[in-house]
GROMACS .gro file of N, CA and C in nm:
model
  387
    1MET      N    1  -2.161   4.247 -10.018
    1MET     CA    2  -2.045   4.192 -10.085
    1MET      C    3  -1.917   4.208 -10.002
    2PRO      N    4  -1.894   4.324  -9.938
    2PRO     CA    5  -1.773   4.334  -9.855
    2PRO      C    6  -1.772   4.235  -9.740
    3GLY      N    7  -1.892   4.203  -9.686
    3GLY     CA    8  -1.900   4.105  -9.579
    3GLY      C    9  -1.857   3.967  -9.625
    4LEU      N   10  -1.896   3.931  -9.747
    4LEU     CA   11  -1.857   3.802  -9.803
    4LEU      C   12  -1.707   3.795  -9.823
    5ILE      N   13  -1.650   3.901  -9.877
    5ILE     CA   14  -1.505   3.905  -9.902
    5ILE      C   15  -1.429   3.895  -9.770
    6LEU      N   16  -1.474   3.970  -9.670
    6LEU     CA   17  -1.408   3.966  -9.540
    6LEU      C   18  -1.419   3.828  -9.476
    7SER      N   19  -1.535   3.766  -9.489
    7SER     CA   20  -1.554   3.631  -9.435
    7SER      C   21  -1.461   3.531  -9.503
    8VAL      N   22  -1.455   3.536  -9.635
    8VAL     CA   23  -1.369   3.443  -9.710
    8VAL      C   24  -1.222   3.465  -9.674
    9LEU      N   25  -1.179   3.590  -9.666
    9LEU     CA   26  -1.039   3.619  -9.632
    9LEU      C   27  -1.006   3.572  -9.490
   10THR      N   28  -1.099   3.587  -9.398
   10THR     CA   29  -1.076   3.542  -9.261
   10THR      C   30  -1.063   3.390  -9.255
   11VAL      N   31  -1.151   3.320  -9.325
   11VAL     CA   32  -1.146   3.174  -9.326
   11VAL      C   33  -1.017   3.125  -9.392
   12ILE      N   34  -0.978   3.186  -9.503
   12ILE     CA   35  -0.855   3.145  -9.572
   12ILE      C   36  -0.732   3.171  -9.486
   13THR      N   37  -0.728   3.287  -9.421
   13THR     CA   38  -0.614   3.320  -9.336
   13THR      C   39  -0.601   3.224  -9.219
   14SER      N   40  -0.713   3.193  -9.154
   14SER     CA   41  -0.707   3.099  -9.041
   14SER      C   42  -0.665   2.961  -9.090
   15GLY      N   43  -0.711   2.921  -9.208
   15GLY     CA   44  -0.671   2.793  -9.265
   15GLY      C   45  -0.524   2.788  -9.301
   16ALA      N   46  -0.472   2.900  -9.352
   16ALA     CA   47  -0.330   2.904  -9.389
   16ALA      C   48  -0.241   2.893  -9.266
   17ILE      N   49  -0.280   2.960  -9.159
   17ILE     CA   50  -0.202   2.952  -9.035
   17ILE      C   51  -0.205   2.810  -8.981
   18THR      N   52  -0.322   2.749  -8.981
   18THR     CA   53  -0.334   2.612  -8.934
   18THR      C   54  -0.254   2.516  -9.024
   19GLY      N   55  -0.259   2.539  -9.154
   19GLY     CA   56  -0.183   2.455  -9.247
   19GLY      C   57  -0.033   2.462  -9.222
   20TRP      N   58   0.017   2.582  -9.193
   20TRP     CA   59   0.159   2.598  -9.164
   20TRP      C   60   0.196   2.519  -9.038
   21CYS      N   61   0.113   2.530  -8.935
   21CYS     CA   62   0.140   2.455  -8.811
   21CYS      C   63   0.132   2.305  -8.835
   22ALA      N   64   0.037   2.261  -8.917
   22ALA     CA   65   0.026   2.119  -8.948
   22ALA      C   66   0.149   2.071  -9.024
   23TYR      N   67   0.202   2.153  -9.113
   23TYR     CA   68   0.324   2.119  -9.185
   23TYR      C   69   0.441   2.106  -9.087
   24ARG      N   70   0.449   2.199  -8.991
   24ARG     CA   71   0.556   2.192  -8.891
   24ARG      C   72   0.547   2.064  -8.809
   25LEU      N   73   0.424   2.023  -8.774
   25LEU     CA   74   0.408   1.901  -8.698
   25LEU      C   75   0.447   1.779  -8.781
   26GLN      N   76   0.412   1.783  -8.910
   26GLN     CA   77   0.445   1.671  -8.998
   26GLN      C   78   0.596   1.658  -9.014
   27ALA      N   79   0.667   1.769  -9.014
   27ALA     CA   80   0.813   1.767  -9.031
   27ALA      C   81   0.886   1.739  -8.899
   28TYR      N   82   0.813   1.737  -8.788
   28TYR     CA   83   0.871   1.716  -8.656
   28TYR      C   84   0.925   1.574  -8.644
   29HIS      N   85   1.043   1.562  -8.592
   29HIS     CA   86   1.101   1.429  -8.575
   29HIS      C   87   1.190   1.427  -8.451
   30MET      N   88   1.219   1.307  -8.404
   30MET     CA   89   1.305   1.292  -8.288
   30MET      C   90   1.450   1.309  -8.335
   31PRO      N   91   1.528   1.385  -8.260
   31PRO     CA   92   1.669   1.401  -8.297
   31PRO      C   93   1.738   1.264  -8.309
   32GLY      N   94   1.817   1.250  -8.411
   32GLY     CA   95   1.888   1.126  -8.435
   32GLY      C   96   1.820   1.034  -8.535
   33LEU      N   97   1.692   1.056  -8.559
   33LEU     CA   98   1.621   0.976  -8.658
   33LEU      C   99   1.615   1.054  -8.790
   34PRO      N  100   1.602   0.985  -8.901
   34PRO     CA  101   1.590   1.056  -9.028
   34PRO      C  102   1.459   1.135  -9.033
   35GLU      N  103   1.461   1.243  -9.107
   35GLU     CA  104   1.339   1.324  -9.121
   35GLU      C  105   1.234   1.243  -9.193
   36PRO      N  106   1.108   1.256  -9.151
   36PRO     CA  107   1.001   1.179  -9.216
   36PRO      C  108   0.976   1.229  -9.358
   37ASP      N  109   0.923   1.139  -9.440
   37ASP     CA  110   0.887   1.178  -9.575
   37ASP      C  111   0.769   1.274  -9.571
   38PHE      N  112   0.767   1.366  -9.665
   38PHE     CA  113   0.657   1.461  -9.675
   38PHE      C  114   0.535   1.390  -9.733
   39ALA      N  115   0.421   1.410  -9.672
   39ALA     CA  116   0.297   1.346  -9.717
   39ALA      C  117   0.197   1.453  -9.759
   40PRO      N  118   0.189   1.484  -9.889
   40PRO     CA  119   0.098   1.590  -9.933
   40PRO      C  120  -0.049   1.559  -9.903
   41LEU      N  121  -0.085   1.431  -9.903
   41LEU     CA  122  -0.224   1.396  -9.873
   41LEU      C  123  -0.260   1.434  -9.730
   42ALA      N  124  -0.168   1.413  -9.637
   42ALA     CA  125  -0.193   1.449  -9.498
   42ALA      C  126  -0.211   1.599  -9.484
   43LEU      N  127  -0.130   1.675  -9.556
   43LEU     CA  128  -0.143   1.821  -9.552
   43LEU      C  129  -0.273   1.866  -9.618
   44ALA      N  130  -0.313   1.799  -9.724
   44ALA     CA  131  -0.439   1.833  -9.790
   44ALA      C  132  -0.558   1.802  -9.699
   45LEU      N  133  -0.551   1.689  -9.627
   45LEU     CA  134  -0.657   1.655  -9.532
   45LEU      C  135  -0.665   1.758  -9.419
   46SER      N  136  -0.550   1.817  -9.386
   46SER     CA  137  -0.549   1.919  -9.282
   46SER      C  138  -0.630   2.041  -9.324
   47ALA      N  139  -0.642   2.063  -9.454
   47ALA     CA  140  -0.717   2.179  -9.504
   47ALA      C  141  -0.866   2.152  -9.517
   48LEU      N  142  -0.912   2.031  -9.486
   48LEU     CA  143  -1.053   1.998  -9.500
   48LEU      C  144  -1.146   2.090  -9.419
   49PRO      N  145  -1.118   2.119  -9.291
   49PRO     CA  146  -1.206   2.211  -9.220
   49PRO      C  147  -1.215   2.348  -9.287
   50THR      N  148  -1.104   2.397  -9.338
   50THR     CA  149  -1.104   2.527  -9.406
   50THR      C  150  -1.191   2.522  -9.531
   51ALA      N  151  -1.179   2.415  -9.607
   51ALA     CA  152  -1.260   2.402  -9.728
   51ALA      C  153  -1.409   2.395  -9.693
   52LEU      N  154  -1.442   2.325  -9.585
   52LEU     CA  155  -1.582   2.316  -9.544
   52LEU      C  156  -1.634   2.451  -9.493
   53PHE      N  157  -1.550   2.525  -9.422
   53PHE     CA  158  -1.591   2.660  -9.379
   53PHE      C  159  -1.611   2.752  -9.500
   54LEU      N  160  -1.527   2.738  -9.601
   54LEU     CA  161  -1.546   2.817  -9.723
   54LEU      C  162  -1.677   2.780  -9.792
   55LEU      N  163  -1.708   2.651  -9.795
   55LEU     CA  164  -1.834   2.606  -9.852
   55LEU      C  165  -1.952   2.665  -9.775
   56ALA      N  166  -1.944   2.663  -9.642
   56ALA     CA  167  -2.051   2.720  -9.560
   56ALA      C  168  -2.066   2.870  -9.585
   57THR      N  169  -1.954   2.939  -9.604
   57THR     CA  170  -1.960   3.082  -9.633
   57THR      C  171  -2.026   3.106  -9.768
   58GLY      N  172  -1.992   3.026  -9.866
   58GLY     CA  173  -2.051   3.044  -9.999
   58GLY      C  174  -2.199   3.011 -10.002
   59VAL      N  175  -2.237   2.904  -9.935
   59VAL     CA  176  -2.378   2.863  -9.934
   59VAL      C  177  -2.462   2.963  -9.855
   60GLY      N  178  -2.408   3.013  -9.745
   60GLY     CA  179  -2.483   3.104  -9.661
   60GLY      C  180  -2.452   3.250  -9.685
   61ARG      N  181  -2.409   3.284  -9.804
   61ARG     CA  182  -2.362   3.420  -9.833
   61ARG      C  183  -2.471   3.527  -9.820
   62ARG      N  184  -2.596   3.489  -9.825
   62ARG     CA  185  -2.704   3.588  -9.813
   62ARG      C  186  -2.750   3.608  -9.669
   63SER      N  187  -2.692   3.535  -9.578
   63SER     CA  188  -2.729   3.546  -9.437
   63SER      C  189  -2.620   3.622  -9.361
   64VAL      N  190  -2.657   3.736  -9.306
   64VAL     CA  191  -2.560   3.816  -9.231
   64VAL      C  192  -2.510   3.738  -9.109
   65ALA      N  193  -2.599   3.666  -9.044
   65ALA     CA  194  -2.559   3.588  -8.926
   65ALA      C  195  -2.453   3.485  -8.962
   66LEU      N  196  -2.468   3.419  -9.077
   66LEU     CA  197  -2.367   3.321  -9.119
   66LEU      C  198  -2.238   3.388  -9.163
   67LEU      N  199  -2.248   3.505  -9.225
   67LEU     CA  200  -2.127   3.575  -9.267
   67LEU      C  201  -2.045   3.623  -9.147
   68ILE      N  202  -2.110   3.633  -9.033
   68ILE     CA  203  -2.039   3.671  -8.911
   68ILE      C  204  -1.994   3.547  -8.834
   69SER      N  205  -2.083   3.449  -8.820
   69SER     CA  206  -2.053   3.334  -8.734
   69SER      C  207  -1.956   3.234  -8.796
   70VAL      N  208  -1.960   3.216  -8.926
   70VAL     CA  209  -1.869   3.118  -8.989
   70VAL      C  210  -1.723   3.159  -8.972
   71PRO      N  211  -1.684   3.285  -9.001
   71PRO     CA  212  -1.543   3.320  -8.979
   71PRO      C  213  -1.502   3.313  -8.831
   72ILE      N  214  -1.595   3.348  -8.742
   72ILE     CA  215  -1.562   3.337  -8.600
   72ILE      C  216  -1.537   3.191  -8.563
   73ALA      N  217  -1.622   3.102  -8.610
   73ALA     CA  218  -1.602   2.959  -8.584
   73ALA      C  219  -1.472   2.909  -8.646
   74ALA      N  220  -1.439   2.957  -8.766
   74ALA     CA  221  -1.315   2.916  -8.832
   74ALA      C  222  -1.193   2.961  -8.751
   75VAL      N  223  -1.198   3.080  -8.697
   75VAL     CA  224  -1.086   3.130  -8.616
   75VAL      C  225  -1.075   3.051  -8.486
   76VAL      N  226  -1.188   3.022  -8.423
   76VAL     CA  227  -1.185   2.945  -8.297
   76VAL      C  228  -1.129   2.804  -8.324
   77VAL      N  229  -1.173   2.741  -8.432
   77VAL     CA  230  -1.122   2.608  -8.466
   77VAL      C  231  -0.972   2.617  -8.496
   78ALA      N  232  -0.931   2.719  -8.570
   78ALA     CA  233  -0.788   2.736  -8.601
   78ALA      C  234  -0.706   2.755  -8.474
   79LEU      N  235  -0.756   2.837  -8.382
   79LEU     CA  236  -0.684   2.858  -8.256
   79LEU      C  237  -0.672   2.728  -8.177
   80ALA      N  238  -0.779   2.651  -8.173
   80ALA     CA  239  -0.774   2.523  -8.100
   80ALA      C  240  -0.674   2.428  -8.165
   81ARG      N  241  -0.674   2.423  -8.299
   81ARG     CA  242  -0.581   2.334  -8.368
   81ARG      C  243  -0.437   2.380  -8.352
   82VAL      N  244  -0.413   2.511  -8.361
   82VAL     CA  245  -0.277   2.564  -8.345
   82VAL      C  246  -0.229   2.538  -8.202
   83TYR      N  247  -0.317   2.554  -8.105
   83TYR     CA  248  -0.279   2.525  -7.966
   83TYR      C  249  -0.243   2.377  -7.950
   84ALA      N  250  -0.325   2.290  -8.008
   84ALA     CA  251  -0.297   2.146  -7.997
   84ALA      C  252  -0.164   2.111  -8.063
   85ILE      N  253  -0.141   2.166  -8.181
   85ILE     CA  254  -0.016   2.137  -8.252
   85ILE      C  255   0.103   2.195  -8.177
   86SER      N  256   0.090   2.317  -8.127
   86SER     CA  257   0.200   2.380  -8.053
   86SER      C  258   0.233   2.301  -7.926
   87THR      N  259   0.130   2.249  -7.861
   87THR     CA  260   0.151   2.167  -7.742
   87THR      C  261   0.231   2.042  -7.778
   88GLU      N  262   0.198   1.981  -7.890
   88GLU     CA  263   0.272   1.861  -7.931
   88GLU      C  264   0.414   1.894  -7.975
   89LEU      N  265   0.432   2.007  -8.040
   89LEU     CA  266   0.567   2.044  -8.084
   89LEU      C  267   0.657   2.081  -7.967
   90SER      N  268   0.599   2.127  -7.856
   90SER     CA  269   0.681   2.167  -7.742
   90SER      C  270   0.717   2.047  -7.652
   91ALA      N  271   0.651   1.934  -7.675
   91ALA     CA  272   0.678   1.814  -7.594
   91ALA      C  273   0.776   1.723  -7.669
   92PRO      N  274   0.844   1.637  -7.597
   92PRO     CA  275   0.932   1.541  -7.665
   92PRO      C  276   0.852   1.448  -7.757
   93TRP      N  277   0.913   1.406  -7.864
   93TRP     CA  278   0.846   1.318  -7.960
   93TRP      C  279   0.820   1.183  -7.895
   94THR      N  280   0.698   1.131  -7.915
   94THR     CA  281   0.663   0.996  -7.871
   94THR      C  282   0.580   0.932  -7.982
   95HIS      N  283   0.542   0.807  -7.963
   95HIS     CA  284   0.459   0.741  -8.063
   95HIS      C  285   0.318   0.800  -8.066
   96GLY      N  286   0.280   0.871  -7.961
   96GLY     CA  287   0.148   0.934  -7.957
   96GLY      C  288   0.147   1.075  -8.012
   97THR      N  289   0.263   1.124  -8.058
   97THR     CA  290   0.267   1.259  -8.113
   97THR      C  291   0.178   1.266  -8.236
   98GLY      N  292   0.089   1.360  -8.236
   98GLY     CA  293  -0.005   1.376  -8.346
   98GLY      C  294  -0.146   1.338  -8.308
   99LEU      N  295  -0.163   1.266  -8.197
   99LEU     CA  296  -0.296   1.221  -8.157
   99LEU      C  297  -0.384   1.339  -8.114
  100ILE      N  298  -0.327   1.430  -8.035
  100ILE     CA  299  -0.404   1.545  -7.988
  100ILE      C  300  -0.446   1.633  -8.106
  101SER      N  301  -0.354   1.654  -8.199
  101SER     CA  302  -0.390   1.737  -8.316
  101SER      C  303  -0.490   1.664  -8.406
  102LEU      N  304  -0.486   1.532  -8.408
  102LEU     CA  305  -0.586   1.457  -8.484
  102LEU      C  306  -0.725   1.476  -8.423
  103VAL      N  307  -0.733   1.474  -8.292
  103VAL     CA  308  -0.861   1.497  -8.224
  103VAL      C  309  -0.909   1.641  -8.252
  104ALA      N  310  -0.817   1.737  -8.248
  104ALA     CA  311  -0.854   1.876  -8.279
  104ALA      C  312  -0.900   1.889  -8.424
  105TRP      N  313  -0.834   1.816  -8.515
  105TRP     CA  314  -0.876   1.817  -8.656
  105TRP      C  315  -1.017   1.760  -8.669
  106GLY      N  316  -1.043   1.650  -8.602
  106GLY     CA  317  -1.176   1.589  -8.606
  106GLY      C  318  -1.282   1.683  -8.552
  107GLY      N  319  -1.250   1.753  -8.445
  107GLY     CA  320  -1.343   1.853  -8.391
  107GLY      C  321  -1.367   1.965  -8.491
  108GLY      N  322  -1.260   2.007  -8.559
  108GLY     CA  323  -1.274   2.112  -8.661
  108GLY      C  324  -1.360   2.068  -8.777
  109VAL      N  325  -1.343   1.944  -8.820
  109VAL     CA  326  -1.428   1.891  -8.927
  109VAL      C  327  -1.574   1.885  -8.882
  110GLY      N  328  -1.595   1.842  -8.758
  110GLY     CA  329  -1.732   1.834  -8.706
  110GLY      C  330  -1.799   1.970  -8.700
  111VAL      N  331  -1.727   2.070  -8.649
  111VAL     CA  332  -1.783   2.206  -8.641
  111VAL      C  333  -1.809   2.261  -8.780
  112SER      N  334  -1.716   2.242  -8.871
  112SER     CA  335  -1.735   2.295  -9.006
  112SER      C  336  -1.849   2.224  -9.079
  113LEU      N  337  -1.864   2.094  -9.058
  113LEU     CA  338  -1.978   2.022  -9.117
  113LEU      C  339  -2.110   2.073  -9.060
  114ALA      N  340  -2.111   2.105  -8.931
  114ALA     CA  341  -2.232   2.161  -8.871
  114ALA      C  342  -2.268   2.294  -8.937
  115PHE      N  343  -2.169   2.377  -8.962
  115PHE     CA  344  -2.196   2.505  -9.027
  115PHE      C  345  -2.240   2.487  -9.172
  116VAL      N  346  -2.185   2.388  -9.241
  116VAL     CA  347  -2.232   2.359  -9.378
  116VAL      C  348  -2.379   2.318  -9.373
  117GLY      N  349  -2.415   2.235  -9.276
  117GLY     CA  350  -2.555   2.194  -9.262
  117GLY      C  351  -2.647   2.310  -9.231
  118ILE      N  352  -2.605   2.396  -9.139
  118ILE     CA  353  -2.685   2.514  -9.104
  118ILE      C  354  -2.700   2.605  -9.225
  119ALA      N  355  -2.589   2.630  -9.295
  119ALA     CA  356  -2.594   2.718  -9.412
  119ALA      C  357  -2.684   2.660  -9.520
  120THR      N  358  -2.682   2.529  -9.537
  120THR     CA  359  -2.767   2.465  -9.636
  120THR      C  360  -2.914   2.480  -9.600
  121VAL      N  361  -2.946   2.459  -9.473
  121VAL     CA  362  -3.085   2.475  -9.429
  121VAL      C  363  -3.131   2.619  -9.449
  122VAL      N  364  -3.047   2.715  -9.413
  122VAL     CA  365  -3.082   2.856  -9.429
  122VAL      C  366  -3.103   2.889  -9.577
  123ALA      N  367  -3.016   2.839  -9.663
  123ALA     CA  368  -3.029   2.866  -9.807
  123ALA      C  369  -3.155   2.804  -9.866
  124VAL      N  370  -3.186   2.682  -9.825
  124VAL     CA  371  -3.306   2.615  -9.876
  124VAL      C  372  -3.432   2.688  -9.829
  125ARG      N  373  -3.431   2.731  -9.706
  125ARG     CA  374  -3.548   2.805  -9.655
  125ARG      C  375  -3.567   2.938  -9.726
  126ARG      N  376  -3.456   3.001  -9.763
  126ARG     CA  377  -3.467   3.128  -9.837
  126ARG      C  378  -3.525   3.105  -9.976
  127VAL      N  379  -3.486   2.995 -10.038
  127VAL     CA  380  -3.539   2.964 -10.173
  127VAL      C  381  -3.686   2.930 -10.166
  128GLN      N  382  -3.729   2.865 -10.060
  128GLN     CA  383  -3.868   2.822 -10.048
  128GLN      C  384  -3.963   2.939 -10.019
  129ARG      N  385  -3.910   3.053  -9.979
  129ARG     CA  386  -3.996   3.168  -9.949
  129ARG      C  387  -4.051   3.230 -10.072
   0.00000   0.00000   0.00000
């Protein structure tokens, strides 16, 4: 049980940090232009990898390997996304701003979906035993 709690807290923390950076990128604008409107759907979509990692943690809660590997993958994905967003925030605004973080988000969704699939297979195999 402590492993599950630690895994969930790690995934939530990495998601919260990534969410904050995604919010900062969404609020980023070129000086002299009006600030962009806030888009809650875009911010909610940013949390999709975190939600999928939480699902993988819940489904694979009886596997020690998954309780260790899912939070590690969540932290690695969060670091990659934060790096991508920080790189975009440090550069001047262009029409391509957000593309690199979109690619990082897509990679995060792909990795988290892979872990959901692995956790599902592990859970089904445990039930079949």
